[in-house]
mmCIF file of C-alpha atoms in Angstrom:
data_model
loop_
_atom_site.group_PDB
_atom_site.id
_atom_site.type_symbol
_atom_site.label_atom_id
_atom_site.label_comp_id
_atom_site.label_asym_id
_atom_site.label_seq_id
_atom_site.Cartn_x
_atom_site.Cartn_y
_atom_site.Cartn_z
ATOM 1 C CA UNK A 27 -10.989 -17.420 48.663
ATOM 2 C CA UNK A 28 -9.895 -15.478 51.612
ATOM 3 C CA UNK A 29 -6.287 -15.845 53.157
ATOM 4 C CA UNK A 30 -5.578 -15.593 56.812
ATOM 5 C CA UNK A 31 -2.277 -16.099 58.711
ATOM 6 C CA UNK A 32 -2.318 -16.275 62.256
ATOM 7 C CA UNK A 33 -0.390 -13.524 64.536
ATOM 8 C CA UNK A 34 2.285 -16.104 65.455
ATOM 9 C CA UNK A 35 3.038 -16.737 61.699
ATOM 10 C CA UNK A 36 2.761 -20.587 61.918
ATOM 11 C CA UNK A 37 -0.532 -21.226 60.543
ATOM 12 C CA UNK A 38 -2.194 -20.138 57.382
ATOM 13 C CA UNK A 39 -6.283 -20.485 56.821
ATOM 14 C CA UNK A 40 -7.705 -20.719 53.521
ATOM 15 C CA UNK A 41 -11.464 -19.934 53.524
ATOM 16 C CA UNK A 42 -13.896 -20.084 50.676
ATOM 17 C CA UNK A 43 -17.200 -18.673 51.519
ATOM 18 C CA UNK A 44 -19.516 -20.120 48.917
ATOM 19 C CA UNK A 45 -22.214 -23.061 49.187
ATOM 20 C CA UNK A 46 -19.646 -25.394 50.883
ATOM 21 C CA UNK A 47 -17.978 -22.736 53.124
ATOM 22 C CA UNK A 48 -14.894 -24.621 53.275
ATOM 23 C CA UNK A 49 -11.920 -24.040 55.794
ATOM 24 C CA UNK A 50 -8.497 -25.503 55.095
ATOM 25 C CA UNK A 51 -5.489 -25.012 57.697
ATOM 26 C CA UNK A 52 -2.042 -25.236 56.394
ATOM 27 C CA UNK A 53 1.453 -24.829 57.962
ATOM 28 C CA UNK A 54 2.115 -21.199 56.828
ATOM 29 C CA UNK A 55 5.912 -22.307 55.443
ATOM 30 C CA UNK A 56 3.859 -24.868 53.406
ATOM 31 C CA UNK A 57 2.936 -28.356 53.367
ATOM 32 C CA UNK A 58 -0.664 -30.238 53.206
ATOM 33 C CA UNK A 59 -4.102 -29.258 54.830
ATOM 34 C CA UNK A 60 -3.388 -30.184 58.456
ATOM 35 C CA UNK A 61 -7.220 -30.871 58.838
ATOM 36 C CA UNK A 62 -7.014 -33.840 56.217
ATOM 37 C CA UNK A 63 -7.440 -36.979 58.215
ATOM 38 C CA UNK A 64 -7.149 -35.344 61.441
ATOM 39 C CA UNK A 65 -9.711 -36.340 64.196
ATOM 40 C CA UNK A 66 -8.798 -33.258 66.312
ATOM 41 C CA UNK A 67 -7.178 -29.640 66.162
ATOM 42 C CA UNK A 68 -4.009 -28.966 68.241
ATOM 43 C CA UNK A 69 -4.268 -25.790 70.295
ATOM 44 C CA UNK A 70 -2.224 -23.847 67.883
ATOM 45 C CA UNK A 71 -4.816 -24.607 65.169
ATOM 46 C CA UNK A 72 -7.598 -23.673 67.560
ATOM 47 C CA UNK A 73 -5.866 -20.338 68.550
ATOM 48 C CA UNK A 74 -5.620 -19.643 64.802
ATOM 49 C CA UNK A 75 -9.291 -20.409 64.129
ATOM 50 C CA UNK A 76 -10.286 -17.980 67.020
ATOM 51 C CA UNK A 77 -8.046 -15.098 65.188
ATOM 52 C CA UNK A 78 -9.541 -15.951 61.859
ATOM 53 C CA UNK A 79 -13.131 -15.877 63.151
ATOM 54 C CA UNK A 80 -12.392 -12.581 65.203
ATOM 55 C CA UNK A 81 -10.768 -10.990 62.268
ATOM 56 C CA UNK A 82 -13.867 -11.953 60.162
ATOM 57 C CA UNK A 83 -16.292 -10.382 62.396
ATOM 58 C CA UNK A 84 -14.262 -7.187 63.020
ATOM 59 C CA UNK A 85 -14.051 -7.008 58.894
ATOM 60 C CA UNK A 86 -17.740 -7.274 58.673
ATOM 61 C CA UNK A 87 -18.091 -4.732 61.518
ATOM 62 C CA UNK A 88 -15.783 -2.430 59.880
ATOM 63 C CA UNK A 89 -13.574 -2.661 62.962
ATOM 64 C CA UNK A 90 -9.783 -2.446 62.825
ATOM 65 C CA UNK A 91 -7.726 -4.254 65.594
ATOM 66 C CA UNK A 92 -4.353 -3.372 66.675
ATOM 67 C CA UNK A 93 -1.845 -6.025 65.666
ATOM 68 C CA UNK A 94 0.318 -5.196 68.780
ATOM 69 C CA UNK A 95 -2.574 -4.789 71.141
ATOM 70 C CA UNK A 96 -5.515 -6.865 70.109
ATOM 71 C CA UNK A 97 -7.619 -5.416 72.899
ATOM 72 C CA UNK A 98 -7.564 -1.976 70.960
ATOM 73 C CA UNK A 99 -10.328 -1.568 68.126
ATOM 74 C CA UNK A 100 -11.027 1.337 66.149
ATOM 75 C CA UNK A 101 -13.679 2.490 63.824
ATOM 76 C CA UNK A 102 -13.862 5.363 61.411
ATOM 77 C CA UNK A 103 -17.130 7.612 61.702
ATOM 78 C CA UNK A 104 -17.335 10.482 59.222
ATOM 79 C CA UNK A 105 -14.180 12.460 59.942
ATOM 80 C CA UNK A 106 -13.107 11.046 63.306
ATOM 81 C CA UNK A 107 -11.519 7.688 64.351
ATOM 82 C CA UNK A 108 -13.000 6.333 67.614
ATOM 83 C CA UNK A 109 -10.650 3.912 69.685
ATOM 84 C CA UNK A 110 -11.867 1.455 72.385
ATOM 85 C CA UNK A 111 -9.950 -0.776 74.708
ATOM 86 C CA UNK A 112 -11.856 -4.055 75.715
ATOM 87 C CA UNK A 113 -9.671 -4.647 78.655
ATOM 88 C CA UNK A 114 -9.095 -1.130 80.459
ATOM 89 C CA UNK A 115 -12.769 0.205 79.199
ATOM 90 C CA UNK A 116 -10.511 3.277 77.937
ATOM 91 C CA UNK A 117 -11.427 5.044 74.744
ATOM 92 C CA UNK A 118 -10.444 7.996 72.898
ATOM 93 C CA UNK A 119 -10.805 9.485 69.382
ATOM 94 C CA UNK A 120 -9.011 11.785 66.826
ATOM 95 C CA UNK A 121 -9.498 13.609 63.712
ATOM 96 C CA UNK A 122 -6.878 12.480 61.133
ATOM 97 C CA UNK A 123 -6.882 16.024 59.556
ATOM 98 C CA UNK A 124 -5.480 17.122 63.100
ATOM 99 C CA UNK A 125 -2.752 14.568 63.105
ATOM 100 C CA UNK A 126 -0.401 17.004 64.672
ATOM 101 C CA UNK A 127 -2.465 16.787 68.144
ATOM 102 C CA UNK A 128 -1.670 13.234 68.416
ATOM 103 C CA UNK A 129 1.886 14.519 69.785
ATOM 104 C CA UNK A 130 0.385 15.859 73.088
ATOM 105 C CA UNK A 131 -0.982 12.628 74.211
ATOM 106 C CA UNK A 132 0.290 9.761 76.266
ATOM 107 C CA UNK A 133 3.171 7.543 74.512
ATOM 108 C CA UNK A 134 0.768 4.359 74.332
ATOM 109 C CA UNK A 135 -2.081 6.214 72.659
ATOM 110 C CA UNK A 136 0.352 8.076 70.138
ATOM 111 C CA UNK A 137 1.960 4.780 69.165
ATOM 112 C CA UNK A 138 -1.811 3.207 68.783
ATOM 113 C CA UNK A 139 -2.854 6.368 66.622
ATOM 114 C CA UNK A 140 0.200 5.991 64.244
ATOM 115 C CA UNK A 141 -0.337 2.610 63.949
ATOM 116 C CA UNK A 142 -3.866 3.129 62.782
ATOM 117 C CA UNK A 143 -2.694 5.655 60.432
ATOM 118 C CA UNK A 144 -0.001 3.469 58.975
ATOM 119 C CA UNK A 145 -2.581 0.771 58.333
ATOM 120 C CA UNK A 146 -4.720 3.398 56.597
ATOM 121 C CA UNK A 147 -2.949 5.285 54.086
ATOM 122 C CA UNK A 148 -6.119 7.211 52.610
ATOM 123 C CA UNK A 149 -5.654 9.281 55.811
ATOM 124 C CA UNK A 150 -2.740 11.043 54.416
ATOM 125 C CA UNK A 151 -3.923 12.594 51.151
ATOM 126 C CA UNK A 152 -0.777 14.119 49.991
ATOM 127 C CA UNK A 153 0.505 10.458 49.490
ATOM 128 C CA UNK A 154 -1.810 10.241 46.525
ATOM 129 C CA UNK A 155 -0.480 13.923 45.107
ATOM 130 C CA UNK A 156 -0.409 14.183 41.502
ATOM 131 C CA UNK A 157 2.244 16.004 39.126
ATOM 132 C CA UNK A 158 1.370 19.771 39.018
ATOM 133 C CA UNK A 159 -0.758 19.771 42.056
ATOM 134 C CA UNK A 160 0.140 22.515 44.601
ATOM 135 C CA UNK A 161 -0.097 21.198 48.530
ATOM 136 C CA UNK A 162 0.538 22.973 51.712
ATOM 137 C CA UNK A 163 2.427 20.804 53.795
ATOM 138 C CA UNK A 164 3.234 20.973 57.601
ATOM 139 C CA UNK A 165 6.870 19.393 57.719
ATOM 140 C CA UNK A 166 8.410 19.529 61.464
ATOM 141 C CA UNK A 167 5.688 21.969 62.451
ATOM 142 C CA UNK A 168 6.342 24.430 59.772
ATOM 143 C CA UNK A 169 3.773 25.084 56.942
ATOM 144 C CA UNK A 170 4.858 26.003 53.571
ATOM 145 C CA UNK A 171 3.551 25.349 49.784
ATOM 146 C CA UNK A 172 5.034 22.583 47.428
ATOM 147 C CA UNK A 173 4.256 21.766 43.908
ATOM 148 C CA UNK A 174 4.408 17.955 42.977
ATOM 149 C CA UNK A 175 6.678 17.158 40.247
ATOM 150 C CA UNK A 176 6.556 13.495 39.364
ATOM 151 C CA UNK A 177 6.240 12.107 43.017
ATOM 152 C CA UNK A 178 8.337 14.527 44.974
ATOM 153 C CA UNK A 179 7.259 17.863 46.345
ATOM 154 C CA UNK A 180 9.294 20.773 45.417
ATOM 155 C CA UNK A 181 9.206 23.933 47.549
ATOM 156 C CA UNK A 182 7.419 26.974 45.813
ATOM 157 C CA UNK A 183 9.559 29.534 48.017
ATOM 158 C CA UNK A 184 13.205 29.834 46.811
ATOM 159 C CA UNK A 185 14.630 29.765 50.173
ATOM 160 C CA UNK A 186 13.587 26.202 50.605
ATOM 161 C CA UNK A 187 15.716 24.029 48.380
ATOM 162 C CA UNK A 188 14.888 20.133 49.573
ATOM 163 C CA UNK A 189 12.622 18.246 47.742
ATOM 164 C CA UNK A 190 10.515 15.660 49.829
ATOM 165 C CA UNK A 191 8.962 12.375 48.996
ATOM 166 C CA UNK A 192 5.256 11.736 49.585
ATOM 167 C CA UNK A 193 5.763 9.474 52.067
ATOM 168 C CA UNK A 194 8.354 11.609 54.003
ATOM 169 C CA UNK A 195 7.644 10.710 57.781
ATOM 170 C CA UNK A 196 7.876 14.263 59.007
ATOM 171 C CA UNK A 197 4.988 15.311 57.034
ATOM 172 C CA UNK A 198 2.181 15.861 59.684
ATOM 173 C CA UNK A 199 -0.613 17.629 57.646
ATOM 174 C CA UNK A 200 -1.289 18.521 53.975
ATOM 175 C CA UNK A 201 -4.170 19.990 52.018
ATOM 176 C CA UNK A 202 -4.139 20.425 48.284
ATOM 177 C CA UNK A 203 -4.770 24.016 47.217
ATOM 178 C CA UNK A 204 -4.537 23.637 43.293
ATOM 179 C CA UNK A 205 -6.454 22.617 41.505
ATOM 180 C CA UNK A 206 -9.363 23.267 43.944
ATOM 181 C CA UNK A 207 -11.792 20.664 44.730
ATOM 182 C CA UNK A 208 -14.893 21.021 42.668
ATOM 183 C CA UNK A 209 -17.046 19.145 45.092
#
């Protein structure tokens, strides 16, 4: 069963993709199936179904769609993320390893790239650091080595005294240097 809530938060769609391919539409705050005994759909229900089918098609194609501006989509290919705007025919791409380069872009593109990154935490490998690993992190544009000690990065250089969390927002880049990747 797949659950989908419309962007306005009012309608929840439950979808079973089995032999019967059943769709149920509910008020997101609770209640009975809105389709039971209904000879028609309201404009809100139709809009929610359109969003649901768009979401389903995007998922099948491996496309991410911006929740704040649905005209922007993105697809990840190898090490790059490619963005396309359906309305304005604009496109761009970036390499997540070089996230720091985003700061030179126009504000609207920066927002979109950061929105994508937040939706894809796998793009920030340091968030999955394990105790004992050594990472080189770029924090506020400065690169230093840190060791992970139970969910916190601690600086290796004695002059750096502040420990930082894996999800510290001012980390822009990171790579593990020990243990070395065997692959």
